[in-house]
mmCIF file of C-alpha atoms and ligand atoms in Angstrom:
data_model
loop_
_atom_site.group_PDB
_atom_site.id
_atom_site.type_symbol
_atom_site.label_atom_id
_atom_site.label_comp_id
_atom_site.label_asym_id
_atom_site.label_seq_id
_atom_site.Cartn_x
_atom_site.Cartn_y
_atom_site.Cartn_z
ATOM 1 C CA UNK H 1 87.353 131.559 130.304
ATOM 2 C CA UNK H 2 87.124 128.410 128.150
ATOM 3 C CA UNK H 3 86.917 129.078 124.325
ATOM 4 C CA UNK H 4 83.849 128.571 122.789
ATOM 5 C CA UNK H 5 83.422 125.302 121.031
ATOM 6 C CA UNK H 6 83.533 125.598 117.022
ATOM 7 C CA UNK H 7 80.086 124.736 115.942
ATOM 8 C CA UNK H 8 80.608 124.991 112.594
ATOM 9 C CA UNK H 9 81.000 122.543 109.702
ATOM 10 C CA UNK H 10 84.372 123.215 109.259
ATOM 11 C CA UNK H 11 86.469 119.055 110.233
ATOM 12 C CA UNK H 12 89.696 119.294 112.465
ATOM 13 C CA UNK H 13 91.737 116.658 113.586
ATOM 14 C CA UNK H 14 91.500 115.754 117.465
ATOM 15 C CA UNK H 15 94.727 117.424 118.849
ATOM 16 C CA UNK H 16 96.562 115.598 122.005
ATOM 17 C CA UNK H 17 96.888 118.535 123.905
ATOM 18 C CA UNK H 18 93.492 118.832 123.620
ATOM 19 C CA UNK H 19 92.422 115.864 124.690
ATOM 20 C CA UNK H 20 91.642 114.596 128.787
ATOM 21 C CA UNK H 21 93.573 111.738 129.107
ATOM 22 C CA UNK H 22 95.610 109.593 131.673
ATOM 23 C CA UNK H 23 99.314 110.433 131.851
ATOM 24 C CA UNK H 24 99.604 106.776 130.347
ATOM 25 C CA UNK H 25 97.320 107.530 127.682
ATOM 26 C CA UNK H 26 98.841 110.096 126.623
ATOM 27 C CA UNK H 27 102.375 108.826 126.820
ATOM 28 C CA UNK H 28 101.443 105.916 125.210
ATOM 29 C CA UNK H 29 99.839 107.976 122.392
ATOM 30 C CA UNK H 30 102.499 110.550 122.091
ATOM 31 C CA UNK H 31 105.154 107.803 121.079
ATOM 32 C CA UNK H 32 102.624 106.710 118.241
ATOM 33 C CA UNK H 33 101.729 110.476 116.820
ATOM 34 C CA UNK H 34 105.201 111.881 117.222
ATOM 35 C CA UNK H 35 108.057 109.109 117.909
ATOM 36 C CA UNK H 36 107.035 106.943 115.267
ATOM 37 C CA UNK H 37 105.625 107.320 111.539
ATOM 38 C CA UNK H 38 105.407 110.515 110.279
ATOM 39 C CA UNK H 39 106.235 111.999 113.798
ATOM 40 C CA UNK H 40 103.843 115.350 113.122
ATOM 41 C CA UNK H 41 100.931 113.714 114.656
ATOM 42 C CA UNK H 42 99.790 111.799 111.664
ATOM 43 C CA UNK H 43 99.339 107.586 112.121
ATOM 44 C CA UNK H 44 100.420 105.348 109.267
ATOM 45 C CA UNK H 45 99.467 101.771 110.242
ATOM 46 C CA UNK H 46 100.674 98.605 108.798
ATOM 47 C CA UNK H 47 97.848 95.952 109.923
ATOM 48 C CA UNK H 48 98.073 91.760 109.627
ATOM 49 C CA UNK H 49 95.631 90.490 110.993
ATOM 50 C CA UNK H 50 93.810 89.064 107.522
ATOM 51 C CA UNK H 51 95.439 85.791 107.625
ATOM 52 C CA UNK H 52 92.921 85.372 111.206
ATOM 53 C CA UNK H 53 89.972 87.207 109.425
ATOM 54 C CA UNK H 54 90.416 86.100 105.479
ATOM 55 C CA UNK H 55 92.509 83.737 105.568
ATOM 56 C CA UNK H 56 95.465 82.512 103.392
ATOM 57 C CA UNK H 57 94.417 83.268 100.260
ATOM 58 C CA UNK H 58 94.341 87.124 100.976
ATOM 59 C CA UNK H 59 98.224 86.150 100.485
ATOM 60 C CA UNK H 60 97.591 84.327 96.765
ATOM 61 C CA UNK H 61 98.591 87.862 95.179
ATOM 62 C CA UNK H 62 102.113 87.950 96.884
ATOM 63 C CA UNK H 63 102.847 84.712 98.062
ATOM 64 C CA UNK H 64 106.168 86.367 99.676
ATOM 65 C CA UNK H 65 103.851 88.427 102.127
ATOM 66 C CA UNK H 66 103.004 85.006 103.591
ATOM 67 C CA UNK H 67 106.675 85.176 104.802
ATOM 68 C CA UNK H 68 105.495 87.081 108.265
ATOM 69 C CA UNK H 69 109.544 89.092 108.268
ATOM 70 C CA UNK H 70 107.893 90.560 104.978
ATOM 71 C CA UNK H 71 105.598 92.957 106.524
ATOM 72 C CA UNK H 72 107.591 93.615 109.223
ATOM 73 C CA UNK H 73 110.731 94.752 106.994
ATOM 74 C CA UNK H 74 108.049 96.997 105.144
ATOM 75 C CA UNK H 75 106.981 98.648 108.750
ATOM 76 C CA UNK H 76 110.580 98.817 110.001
ATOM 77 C CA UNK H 77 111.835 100.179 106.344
ATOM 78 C CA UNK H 78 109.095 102.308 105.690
ATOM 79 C CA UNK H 79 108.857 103.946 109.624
ATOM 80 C CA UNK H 80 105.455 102.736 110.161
ATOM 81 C CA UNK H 81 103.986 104.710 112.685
ATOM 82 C CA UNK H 82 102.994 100.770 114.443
ATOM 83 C CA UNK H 83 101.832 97.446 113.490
ATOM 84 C CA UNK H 84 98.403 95.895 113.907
ATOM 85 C CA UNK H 85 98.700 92.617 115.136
ATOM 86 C CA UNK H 86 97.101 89.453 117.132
ATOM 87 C CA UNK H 87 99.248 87.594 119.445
ATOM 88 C CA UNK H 88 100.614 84.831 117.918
ATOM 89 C CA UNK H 89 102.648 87.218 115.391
ATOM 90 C CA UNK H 90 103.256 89.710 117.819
ATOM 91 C CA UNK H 91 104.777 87.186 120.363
ATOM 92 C CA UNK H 92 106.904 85.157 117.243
ATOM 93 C CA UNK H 93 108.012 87.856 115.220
ATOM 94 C CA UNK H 94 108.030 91.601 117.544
ATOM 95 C CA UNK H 95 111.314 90.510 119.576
ATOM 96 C CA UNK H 96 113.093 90.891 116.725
ATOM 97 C CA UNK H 97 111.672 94.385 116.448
ATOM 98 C CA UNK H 98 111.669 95.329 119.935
ATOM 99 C CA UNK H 99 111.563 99.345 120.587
ATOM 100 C CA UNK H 100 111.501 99.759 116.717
ATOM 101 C CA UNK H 101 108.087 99.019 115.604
ATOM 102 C CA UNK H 102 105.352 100.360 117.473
ATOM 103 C CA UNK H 103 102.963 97.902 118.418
ATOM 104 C CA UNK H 104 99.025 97.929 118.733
ATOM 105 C CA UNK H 105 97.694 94.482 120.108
ATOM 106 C CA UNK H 106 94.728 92.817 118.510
ATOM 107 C CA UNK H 107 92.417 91.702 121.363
ATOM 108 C CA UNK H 108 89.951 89.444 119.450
ATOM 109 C CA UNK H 109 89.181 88.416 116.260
ATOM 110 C CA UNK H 110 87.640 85.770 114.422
ATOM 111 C CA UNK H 111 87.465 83.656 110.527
ATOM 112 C CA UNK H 112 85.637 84.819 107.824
ATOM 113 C CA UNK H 113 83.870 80.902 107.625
ATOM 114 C CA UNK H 114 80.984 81.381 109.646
ATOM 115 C CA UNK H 115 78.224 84.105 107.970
ATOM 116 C CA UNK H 116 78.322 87.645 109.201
ATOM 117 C CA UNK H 117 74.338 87.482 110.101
ATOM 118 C CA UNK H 118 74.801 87.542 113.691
ATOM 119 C CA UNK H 119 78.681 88.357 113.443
ATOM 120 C CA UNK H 120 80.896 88.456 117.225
ATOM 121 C CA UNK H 121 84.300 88.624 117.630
ATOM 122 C CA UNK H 122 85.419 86.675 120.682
ATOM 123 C CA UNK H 123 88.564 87.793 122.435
ATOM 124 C CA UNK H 124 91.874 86.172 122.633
ATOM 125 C CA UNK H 125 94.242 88.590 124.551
ATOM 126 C CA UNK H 126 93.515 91.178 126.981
ATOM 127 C CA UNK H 127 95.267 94.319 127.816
ATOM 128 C CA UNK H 128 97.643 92.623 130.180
ATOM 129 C CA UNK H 129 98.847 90.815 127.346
ATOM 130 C CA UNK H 130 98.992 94.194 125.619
ATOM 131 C CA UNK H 131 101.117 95.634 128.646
ATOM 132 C CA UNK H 132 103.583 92.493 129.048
ATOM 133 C CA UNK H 133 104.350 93.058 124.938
ATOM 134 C CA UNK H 134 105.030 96.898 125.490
ATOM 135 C CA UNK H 135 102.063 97.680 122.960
ATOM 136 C CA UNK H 136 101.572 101.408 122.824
ATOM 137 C CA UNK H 137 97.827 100.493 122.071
ATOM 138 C CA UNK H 138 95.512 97.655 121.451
ATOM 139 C CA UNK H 139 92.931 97.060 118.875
ATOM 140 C CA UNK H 140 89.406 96.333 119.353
ATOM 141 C CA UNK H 141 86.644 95.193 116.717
ATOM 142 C CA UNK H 142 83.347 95.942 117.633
ATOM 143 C CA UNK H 143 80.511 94.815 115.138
ATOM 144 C CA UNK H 144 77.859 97.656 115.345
ATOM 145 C CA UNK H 145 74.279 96.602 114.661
ATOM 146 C CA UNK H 146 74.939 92.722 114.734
ATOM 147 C CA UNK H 147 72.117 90.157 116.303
ATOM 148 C CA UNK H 148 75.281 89.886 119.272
ATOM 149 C CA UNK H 149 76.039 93.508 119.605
ATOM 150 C CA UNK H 150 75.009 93.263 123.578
ATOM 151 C CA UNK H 151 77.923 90.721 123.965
ATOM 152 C CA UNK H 152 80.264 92.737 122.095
ATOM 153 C CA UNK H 153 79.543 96.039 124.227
ATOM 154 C CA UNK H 154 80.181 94.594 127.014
ATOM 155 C CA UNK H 155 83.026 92.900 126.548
ATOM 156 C CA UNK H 156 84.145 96.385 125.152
ATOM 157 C CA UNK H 157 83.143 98.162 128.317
ATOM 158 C CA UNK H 158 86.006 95.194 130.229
ATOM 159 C CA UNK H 159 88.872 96.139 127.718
ATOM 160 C CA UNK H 160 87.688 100.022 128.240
ATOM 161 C CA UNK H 161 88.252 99.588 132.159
ATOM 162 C CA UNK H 162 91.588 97.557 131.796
ATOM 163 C CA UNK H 163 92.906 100.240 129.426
ATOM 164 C CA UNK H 164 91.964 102.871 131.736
ATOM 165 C CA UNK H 165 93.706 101.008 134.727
ATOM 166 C CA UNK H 166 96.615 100.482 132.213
ATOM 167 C CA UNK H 167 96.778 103.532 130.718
ATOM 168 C CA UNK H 168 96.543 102.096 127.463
ATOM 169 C CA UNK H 169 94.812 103.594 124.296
ATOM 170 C CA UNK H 170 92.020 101.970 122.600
ATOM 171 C CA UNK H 171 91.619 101.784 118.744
ATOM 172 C CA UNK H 172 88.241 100.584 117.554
ATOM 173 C CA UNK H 173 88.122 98.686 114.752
ATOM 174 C CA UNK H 174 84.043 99.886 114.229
ATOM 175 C CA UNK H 175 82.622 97.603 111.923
ATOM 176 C CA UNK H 176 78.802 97.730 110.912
ATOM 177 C CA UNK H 177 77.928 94.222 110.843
ATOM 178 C CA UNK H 178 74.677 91.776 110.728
ATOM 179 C CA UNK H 179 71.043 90.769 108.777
ATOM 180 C CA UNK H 180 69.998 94.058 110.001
ATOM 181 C CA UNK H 181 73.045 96.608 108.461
ATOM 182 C CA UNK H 182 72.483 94.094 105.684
ATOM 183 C CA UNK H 183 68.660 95.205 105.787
ATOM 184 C CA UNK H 184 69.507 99.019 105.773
ATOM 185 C CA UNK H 185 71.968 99.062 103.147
ATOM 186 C CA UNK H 186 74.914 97.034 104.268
ATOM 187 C CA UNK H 187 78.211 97.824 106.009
ATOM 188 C CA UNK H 188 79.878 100.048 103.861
ATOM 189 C CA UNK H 189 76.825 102.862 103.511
ATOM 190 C CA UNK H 190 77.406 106.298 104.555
ATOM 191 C CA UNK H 191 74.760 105.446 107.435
ATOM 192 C CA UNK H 192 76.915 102.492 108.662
ATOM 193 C CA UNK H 193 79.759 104.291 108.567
ATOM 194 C CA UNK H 194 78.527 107.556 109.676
ATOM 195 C CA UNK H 195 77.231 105.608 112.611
ATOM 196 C CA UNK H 196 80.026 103.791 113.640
ATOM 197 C CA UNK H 197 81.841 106.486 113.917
ATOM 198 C CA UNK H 198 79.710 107.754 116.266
ATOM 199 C CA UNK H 199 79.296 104.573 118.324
ATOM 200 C CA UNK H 200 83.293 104.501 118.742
ATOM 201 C CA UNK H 201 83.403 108.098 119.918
ATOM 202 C CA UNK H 202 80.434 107.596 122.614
ATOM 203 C CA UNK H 203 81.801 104.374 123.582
ATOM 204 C CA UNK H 204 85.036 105.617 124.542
ATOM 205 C CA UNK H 205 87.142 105.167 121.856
ATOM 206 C CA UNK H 206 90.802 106.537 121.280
ATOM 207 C CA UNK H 207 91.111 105.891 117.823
ATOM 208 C CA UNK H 208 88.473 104.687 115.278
ATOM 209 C CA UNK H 209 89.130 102.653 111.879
ATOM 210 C CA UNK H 210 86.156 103.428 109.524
ATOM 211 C CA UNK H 211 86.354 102.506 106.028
ATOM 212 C CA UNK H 212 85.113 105.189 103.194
ATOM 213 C CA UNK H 213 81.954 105.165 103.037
ATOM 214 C CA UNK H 214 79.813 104.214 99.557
ATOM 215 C CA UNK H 215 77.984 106.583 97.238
ATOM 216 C CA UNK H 216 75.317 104.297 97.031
ATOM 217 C CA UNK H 217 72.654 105.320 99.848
ATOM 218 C CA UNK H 218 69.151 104.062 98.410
ATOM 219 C CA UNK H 219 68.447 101.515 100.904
ATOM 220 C CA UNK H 220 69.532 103.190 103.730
ATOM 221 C CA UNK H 221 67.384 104.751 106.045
ATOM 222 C CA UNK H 222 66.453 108.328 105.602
ATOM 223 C CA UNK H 223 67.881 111.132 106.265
ATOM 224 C CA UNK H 224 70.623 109.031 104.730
ATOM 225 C CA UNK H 225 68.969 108.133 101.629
ATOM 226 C CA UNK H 226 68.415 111.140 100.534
ATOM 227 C CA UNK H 227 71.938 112.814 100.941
ATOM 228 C CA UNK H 228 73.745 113.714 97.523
ATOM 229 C CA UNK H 229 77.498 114.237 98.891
ATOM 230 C CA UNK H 230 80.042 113.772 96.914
ATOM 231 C CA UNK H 231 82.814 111.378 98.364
ATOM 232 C CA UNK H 232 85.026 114.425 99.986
ATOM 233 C CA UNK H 233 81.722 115.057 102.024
ATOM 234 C CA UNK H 234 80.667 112.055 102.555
ATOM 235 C CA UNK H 235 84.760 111.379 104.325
ATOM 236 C CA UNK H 236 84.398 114.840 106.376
ATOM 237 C CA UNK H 237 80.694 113.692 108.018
ATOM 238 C CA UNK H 238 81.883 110.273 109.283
ATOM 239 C CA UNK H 239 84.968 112.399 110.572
ATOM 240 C CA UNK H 240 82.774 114.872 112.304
ATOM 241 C CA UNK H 241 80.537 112.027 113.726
ATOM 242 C CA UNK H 242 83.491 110.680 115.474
ATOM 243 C CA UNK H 243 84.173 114.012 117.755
ATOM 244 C CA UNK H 244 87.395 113.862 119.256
ATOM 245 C CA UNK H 245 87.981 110.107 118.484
ATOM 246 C CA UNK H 246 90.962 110.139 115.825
ATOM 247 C CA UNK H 247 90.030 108.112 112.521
ATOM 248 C CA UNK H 248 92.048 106.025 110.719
ATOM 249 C CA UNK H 249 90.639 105.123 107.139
ATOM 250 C CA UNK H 250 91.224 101.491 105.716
ATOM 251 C CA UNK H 251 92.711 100.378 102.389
ATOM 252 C CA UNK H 252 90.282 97.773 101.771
ATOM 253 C CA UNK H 253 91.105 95.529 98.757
ATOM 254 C CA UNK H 254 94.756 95.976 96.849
ATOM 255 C CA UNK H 255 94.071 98.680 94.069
ATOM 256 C CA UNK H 256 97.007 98.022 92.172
ATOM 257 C CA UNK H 257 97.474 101.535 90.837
ATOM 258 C CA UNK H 258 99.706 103.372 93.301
ATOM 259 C CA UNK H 259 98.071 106.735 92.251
ATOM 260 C CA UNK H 260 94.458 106.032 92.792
ATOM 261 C CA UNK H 261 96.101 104.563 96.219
ATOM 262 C CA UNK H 262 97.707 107.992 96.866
ATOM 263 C CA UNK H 263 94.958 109.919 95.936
ATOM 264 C CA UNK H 264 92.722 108.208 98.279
ATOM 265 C CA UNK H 265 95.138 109.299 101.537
ATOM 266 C CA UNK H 266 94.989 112.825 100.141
ATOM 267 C CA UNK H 267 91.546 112.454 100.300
ATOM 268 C CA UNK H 268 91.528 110.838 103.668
ATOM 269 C CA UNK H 269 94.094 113.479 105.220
ATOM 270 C CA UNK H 270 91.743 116.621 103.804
ATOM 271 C CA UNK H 271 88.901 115.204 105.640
ATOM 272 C CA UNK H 272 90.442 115.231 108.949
ATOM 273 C CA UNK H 273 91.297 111.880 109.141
ATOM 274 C CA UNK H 274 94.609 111.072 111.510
ATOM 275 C CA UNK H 275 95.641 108.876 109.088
ATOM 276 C CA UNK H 276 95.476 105.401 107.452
ATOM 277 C CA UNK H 277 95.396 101.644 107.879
ATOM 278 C CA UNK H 278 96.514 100.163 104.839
ATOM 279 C CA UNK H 279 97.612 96.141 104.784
ATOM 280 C CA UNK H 280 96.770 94.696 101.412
ATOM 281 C CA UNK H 281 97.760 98.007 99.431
ATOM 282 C CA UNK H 282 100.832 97.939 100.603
ATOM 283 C CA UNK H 283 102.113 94.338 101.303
ATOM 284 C CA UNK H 284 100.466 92.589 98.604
ATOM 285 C CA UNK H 285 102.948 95.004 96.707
ATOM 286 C CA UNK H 286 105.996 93.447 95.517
ATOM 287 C CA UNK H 287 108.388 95.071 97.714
ATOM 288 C CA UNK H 288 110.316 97.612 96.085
ATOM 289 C CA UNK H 289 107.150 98.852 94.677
ATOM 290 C CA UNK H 290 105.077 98.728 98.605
ATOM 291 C CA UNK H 291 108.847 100.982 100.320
ATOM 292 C CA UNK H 292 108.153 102.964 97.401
ATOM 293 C CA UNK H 293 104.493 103.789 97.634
ATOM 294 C CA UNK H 294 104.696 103.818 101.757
ATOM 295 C CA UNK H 295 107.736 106.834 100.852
ATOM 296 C CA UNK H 296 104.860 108.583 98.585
ATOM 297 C CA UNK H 297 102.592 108.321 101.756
ATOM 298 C CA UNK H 298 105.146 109.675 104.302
ATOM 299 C CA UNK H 299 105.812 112.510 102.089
ATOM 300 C CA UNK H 300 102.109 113.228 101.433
ATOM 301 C CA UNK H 301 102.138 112.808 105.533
ATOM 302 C CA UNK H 302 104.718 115.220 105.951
ATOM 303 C CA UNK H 303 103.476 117.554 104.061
ATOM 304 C CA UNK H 304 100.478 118.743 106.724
ATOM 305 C CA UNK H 305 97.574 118.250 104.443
ATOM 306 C CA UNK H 306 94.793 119.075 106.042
ATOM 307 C CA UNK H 307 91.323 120.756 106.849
ATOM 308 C CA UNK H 308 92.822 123.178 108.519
ATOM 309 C CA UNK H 309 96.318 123.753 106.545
ATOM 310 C CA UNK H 310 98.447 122.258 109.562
HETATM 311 O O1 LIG R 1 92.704 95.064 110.193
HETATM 312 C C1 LIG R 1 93.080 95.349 109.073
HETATM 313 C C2 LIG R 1 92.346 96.225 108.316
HETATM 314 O O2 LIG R 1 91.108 95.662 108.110
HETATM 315 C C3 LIG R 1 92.884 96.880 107.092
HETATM 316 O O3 LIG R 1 93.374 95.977 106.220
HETATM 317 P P1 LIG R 1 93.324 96.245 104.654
HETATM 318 O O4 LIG R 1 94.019 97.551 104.401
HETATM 319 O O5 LIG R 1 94.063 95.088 104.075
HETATM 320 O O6 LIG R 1 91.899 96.296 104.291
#
């Protein structure tokens, strides 16, 4: 008899042996949960792909992190569980890399120059590409609510059926995104989030990357609006929303004080997160100081913390 689903409150992370998947899938995904990174089924992701959607001056804090073999001696050093990238880096700077650093492809992207009113993000690999580089997944930003959202689902639903002829995972970068998230609140409400998670996890998602979502709630639509969670609650509903999607949790802007950063993965991990993507936090670090605060998170990693005590 199947067990009876848990229909409770209580947040658990999305286990892989739990999960219907193809044999690539789940090969592919194995290597990232429990070759790489923490190896226990947590993700630690190094992503750099700002220089595409910032620009250079996201680099004006550490000018060294402009230097590409920067980051990737901070993934390689600090046993990143993969690396986030678009193809130009991953096709100049992975070879010397190969079979070390995990890779997930970047299939589009696009500059921060244009407004974000009716935001798209065009495409500029595919998962061939993804296949040829031997990524274990590839990356997908889908901006939820936008004026263009019908473009961006479909192109979604193509890289969905490539990856499932390929076997390859998908991780959704879910971004809320347009005049109208604007006109409910903006991206980073608890609504926005708490919806994208859900859009990733009906639209076939793997993995999603959410960022925390705000306390701040008075323009958003009701029920939303009138919710008074504190941010622990607030991390475990987007969580729940995404069902058996895994979440990653973003780093955002560079906090520069390593325990605020540390506190926030603790925070992340209880909720039932699978782990982080953190870029600027860590390699806009000096780097001495971004090893030692990626060590911090391994240990924190390694340590199980979770809803459910794993
Ligand atoms: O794609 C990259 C992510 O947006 C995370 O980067 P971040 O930690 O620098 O915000």
């Amino acid at each position: 008899m199947r067990p009876t689903p848990d229909l409770g409150v209580r947040t658990s992370r999305p286990r892989l042996g739990n999960l219907s998947l193809s044999l690539g899938k789940r090969v592919r995904l194995h290597r990232l949960l429990y070759a790489s990174g923490p190896r226990n089924g947590n993700l630690l992701v190094l992503p750099l792909d700002q220089g595409l959607e910032h620009g250079p001056a996201d680099f004006f804090p550490n000018p060294a992190a402009l230097n590409t073999d920067y980051p990737f001696r901070l993934a390689a050093e600090g046993n990143y569980s993969a690396m986030a990238l678009g193809i130009g880096l991953a096709e100049k700077y992975m070879d010397q890399y190969a079979g070390t650093i995990p890779l997930i492809l970047k299939l589009n992207g696009k500059t921060n120059i244009a407004d974000d009113a009716e935001a798209v993000s065009p495409m500029f690999a595919n998962v061939e590409d993804a296949v040829r580089l031997g990524a274990d997944a590839v990356g997908y930003t889908l901006y939820i609510g936008s004026p263009r959202q019908d473009h961006e689902i479909l192109q979604f639903q193509r890289v969905r059926q490539d990856c499932a002829r390929f076997g390859m995972p998908i991780v959704m970068w879910a971004y809320p995104r347009g005049r109208a998230i604007d006109a409910k609140g903006g991206k980073g409400t608890l609504y926005a989030q708490d919806y994208a998670a859900r859009v990733a996890e009906e639209l076939g998602a793997d993995i999603v990357k959410l960022h925390e979502p705000e306390s701040d709630n008075e323009r958003c639509p009701e029920p939303y609006r009138s919710l008074r969670e504190d941010t622990a609650e607030r991390l475990r509903r987007v969580v729940r929303s995404a069902g058996k999607t895994m979440v990653l949790f973003s780093g955002g802007e560079k906090n520069d004080d390593d325990d605020a950063v540390i506190h926030k993965v603790k925070l992340y991990m209880e909720s039932g997160a699978t782990g982080v993507m953190f870029g600027r936090n860590m390699w806009l670090r000096p780097y001495d100081r971004a090893l030692a605060l990626t060590q911090r998170v391994q240990t924190l990693m390694a340590s199980r913390v979770g809803p459910d005590g794993e």
